[in-house]
PDB file of C-alpha atoms in Angstrom:
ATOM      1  CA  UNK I1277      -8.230  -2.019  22.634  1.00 59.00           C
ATOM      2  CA  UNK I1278     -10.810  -4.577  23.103  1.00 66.00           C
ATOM      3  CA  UNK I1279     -14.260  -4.566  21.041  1.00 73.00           C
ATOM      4  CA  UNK I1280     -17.532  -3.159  21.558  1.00 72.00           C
ATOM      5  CA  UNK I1281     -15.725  -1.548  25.319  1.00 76.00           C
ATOM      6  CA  UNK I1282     -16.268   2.662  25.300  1.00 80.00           C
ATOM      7  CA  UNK I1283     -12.806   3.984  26.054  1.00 78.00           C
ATOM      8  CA  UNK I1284     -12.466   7.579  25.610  1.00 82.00           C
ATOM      9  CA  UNK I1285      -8.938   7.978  27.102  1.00 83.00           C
ATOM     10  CA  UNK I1286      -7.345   5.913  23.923  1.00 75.00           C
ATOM     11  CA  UNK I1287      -5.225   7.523  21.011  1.00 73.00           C
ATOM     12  CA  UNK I1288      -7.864   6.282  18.506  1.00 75.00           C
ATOM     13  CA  UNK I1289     -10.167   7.857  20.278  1.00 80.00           C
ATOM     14  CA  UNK I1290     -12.014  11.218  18.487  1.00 84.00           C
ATOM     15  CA  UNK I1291     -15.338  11.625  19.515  1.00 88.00           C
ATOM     16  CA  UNK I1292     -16.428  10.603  15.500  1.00 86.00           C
ATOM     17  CA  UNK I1293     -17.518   7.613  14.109  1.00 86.00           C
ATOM     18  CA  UNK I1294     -14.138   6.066  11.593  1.00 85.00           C
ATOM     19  CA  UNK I1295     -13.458   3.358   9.318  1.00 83.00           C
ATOM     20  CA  UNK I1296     -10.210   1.693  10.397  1.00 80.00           C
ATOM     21  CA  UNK I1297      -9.852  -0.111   6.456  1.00 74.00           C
ATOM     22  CA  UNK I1298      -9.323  -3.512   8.354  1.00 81.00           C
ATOM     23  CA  UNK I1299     -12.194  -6.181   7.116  1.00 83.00           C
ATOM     24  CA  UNK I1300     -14.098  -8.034  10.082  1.00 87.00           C
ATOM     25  CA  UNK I1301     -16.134 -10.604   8.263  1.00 86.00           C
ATOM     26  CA  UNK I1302     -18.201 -11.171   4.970  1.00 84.00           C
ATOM     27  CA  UNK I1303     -22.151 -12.077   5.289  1.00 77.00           C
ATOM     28  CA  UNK I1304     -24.571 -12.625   2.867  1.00 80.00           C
ATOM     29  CA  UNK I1305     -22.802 -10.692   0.278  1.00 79.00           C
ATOM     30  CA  UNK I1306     -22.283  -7.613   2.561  1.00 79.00           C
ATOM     31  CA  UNK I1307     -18.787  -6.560   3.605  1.00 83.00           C
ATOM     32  CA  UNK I1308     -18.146  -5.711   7.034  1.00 86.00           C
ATOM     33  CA  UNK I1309     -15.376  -3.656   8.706  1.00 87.00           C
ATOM     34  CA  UNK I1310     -13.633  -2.397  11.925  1.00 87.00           C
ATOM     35  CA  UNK I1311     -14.528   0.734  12.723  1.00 86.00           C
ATOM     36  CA  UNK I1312     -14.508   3.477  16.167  1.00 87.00           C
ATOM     37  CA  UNK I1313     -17.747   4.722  17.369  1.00 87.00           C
ATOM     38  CA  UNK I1314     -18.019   8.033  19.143  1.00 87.00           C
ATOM     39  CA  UNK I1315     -17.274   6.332  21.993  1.00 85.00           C
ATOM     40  CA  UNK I1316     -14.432   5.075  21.516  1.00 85.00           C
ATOM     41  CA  UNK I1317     -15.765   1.240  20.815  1.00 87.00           C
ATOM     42  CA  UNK I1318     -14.036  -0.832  18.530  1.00 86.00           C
ATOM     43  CA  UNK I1319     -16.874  -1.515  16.693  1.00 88.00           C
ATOM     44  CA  UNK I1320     -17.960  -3.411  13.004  1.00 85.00           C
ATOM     45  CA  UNK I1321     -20.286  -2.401  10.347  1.00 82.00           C
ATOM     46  CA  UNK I1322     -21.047  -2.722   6.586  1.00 81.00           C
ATOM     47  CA  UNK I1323     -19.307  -1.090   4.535  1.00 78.00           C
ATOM     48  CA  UNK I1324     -21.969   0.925   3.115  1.00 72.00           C
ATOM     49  CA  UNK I1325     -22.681   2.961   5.878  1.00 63.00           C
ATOM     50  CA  UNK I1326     -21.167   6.599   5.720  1.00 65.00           C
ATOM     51  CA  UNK I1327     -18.293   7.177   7.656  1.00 64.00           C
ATOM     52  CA  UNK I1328     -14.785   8.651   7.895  1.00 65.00           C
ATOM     53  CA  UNK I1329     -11.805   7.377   6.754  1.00 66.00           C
ATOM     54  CA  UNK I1330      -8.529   7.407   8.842  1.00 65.00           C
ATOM     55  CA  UNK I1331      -5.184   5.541   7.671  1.00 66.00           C
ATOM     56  CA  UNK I1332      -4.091   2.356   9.012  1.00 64.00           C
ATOM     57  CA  UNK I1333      -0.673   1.122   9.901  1.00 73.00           C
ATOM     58  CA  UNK I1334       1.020  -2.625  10.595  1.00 72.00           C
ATOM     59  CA  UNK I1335       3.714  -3.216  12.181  1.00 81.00           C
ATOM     60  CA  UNK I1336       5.676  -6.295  12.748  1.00 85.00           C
ATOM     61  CA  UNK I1337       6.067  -7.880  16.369  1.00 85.00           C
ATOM     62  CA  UNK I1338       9.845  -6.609  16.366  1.00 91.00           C
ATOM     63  CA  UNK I1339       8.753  -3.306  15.646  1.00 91.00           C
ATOM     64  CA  UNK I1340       9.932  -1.420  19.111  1.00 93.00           C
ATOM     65  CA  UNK I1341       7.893   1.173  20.438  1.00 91.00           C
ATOM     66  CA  UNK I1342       7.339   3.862  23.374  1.00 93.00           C
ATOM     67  CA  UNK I1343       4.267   5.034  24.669  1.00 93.00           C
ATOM     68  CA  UNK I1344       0.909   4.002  25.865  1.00 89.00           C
ATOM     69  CA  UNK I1345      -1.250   4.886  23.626  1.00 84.00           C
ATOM     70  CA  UNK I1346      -3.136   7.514  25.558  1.00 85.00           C
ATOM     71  CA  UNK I1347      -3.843  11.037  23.966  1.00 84.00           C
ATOM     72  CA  UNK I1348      -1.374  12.495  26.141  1.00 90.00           C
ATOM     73  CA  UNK I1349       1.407   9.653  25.697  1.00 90.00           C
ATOM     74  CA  UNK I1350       0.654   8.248  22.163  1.00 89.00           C
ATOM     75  CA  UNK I1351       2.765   5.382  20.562  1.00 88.00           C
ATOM     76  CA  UNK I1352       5.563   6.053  19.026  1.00 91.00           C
ATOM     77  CA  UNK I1353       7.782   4.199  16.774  1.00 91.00           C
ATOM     78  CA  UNK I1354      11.318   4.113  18.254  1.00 89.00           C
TER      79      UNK I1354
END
């Protein structure tokens, strides 16, 4: 998924604006995170703004999975 690029056809995709929890940079004392727009955009913020909340996973490089991360073929961990 790159940044700031509407892509509606992605798993994260939900038409609503979500936090992702993952931090994209400090400024001038405000916190800023990743988040996904309406459209689908990776997108950043600060954290103050009100938005959802959806759960975050990492995985390793030698984690194996299927899928393509579409709605109708999401990843899966094998």
């Amino acid at each position: 998924m790159k940044s700031y690029e509407s892509n509606s056809t992605n798993y994260l995709y939900t038409n609503l604006v979500w936090w992702t929890l993952s931090p994209s940079y400090w400024s001038n004392g405000n916190a800023n995170a990743w988040l996904v727009d309406s459209g689908g955009r990776l997108n950043d913020n600060s954290v103050y703004n009100g938005n959802g909340v959806r759960g975050a996973l990492n995985l390793n490089s030698e984690t194996q999975i299927t899928g393509t991360g579409t709605t109708s073929d999401p990843f899966k961990v094998v």
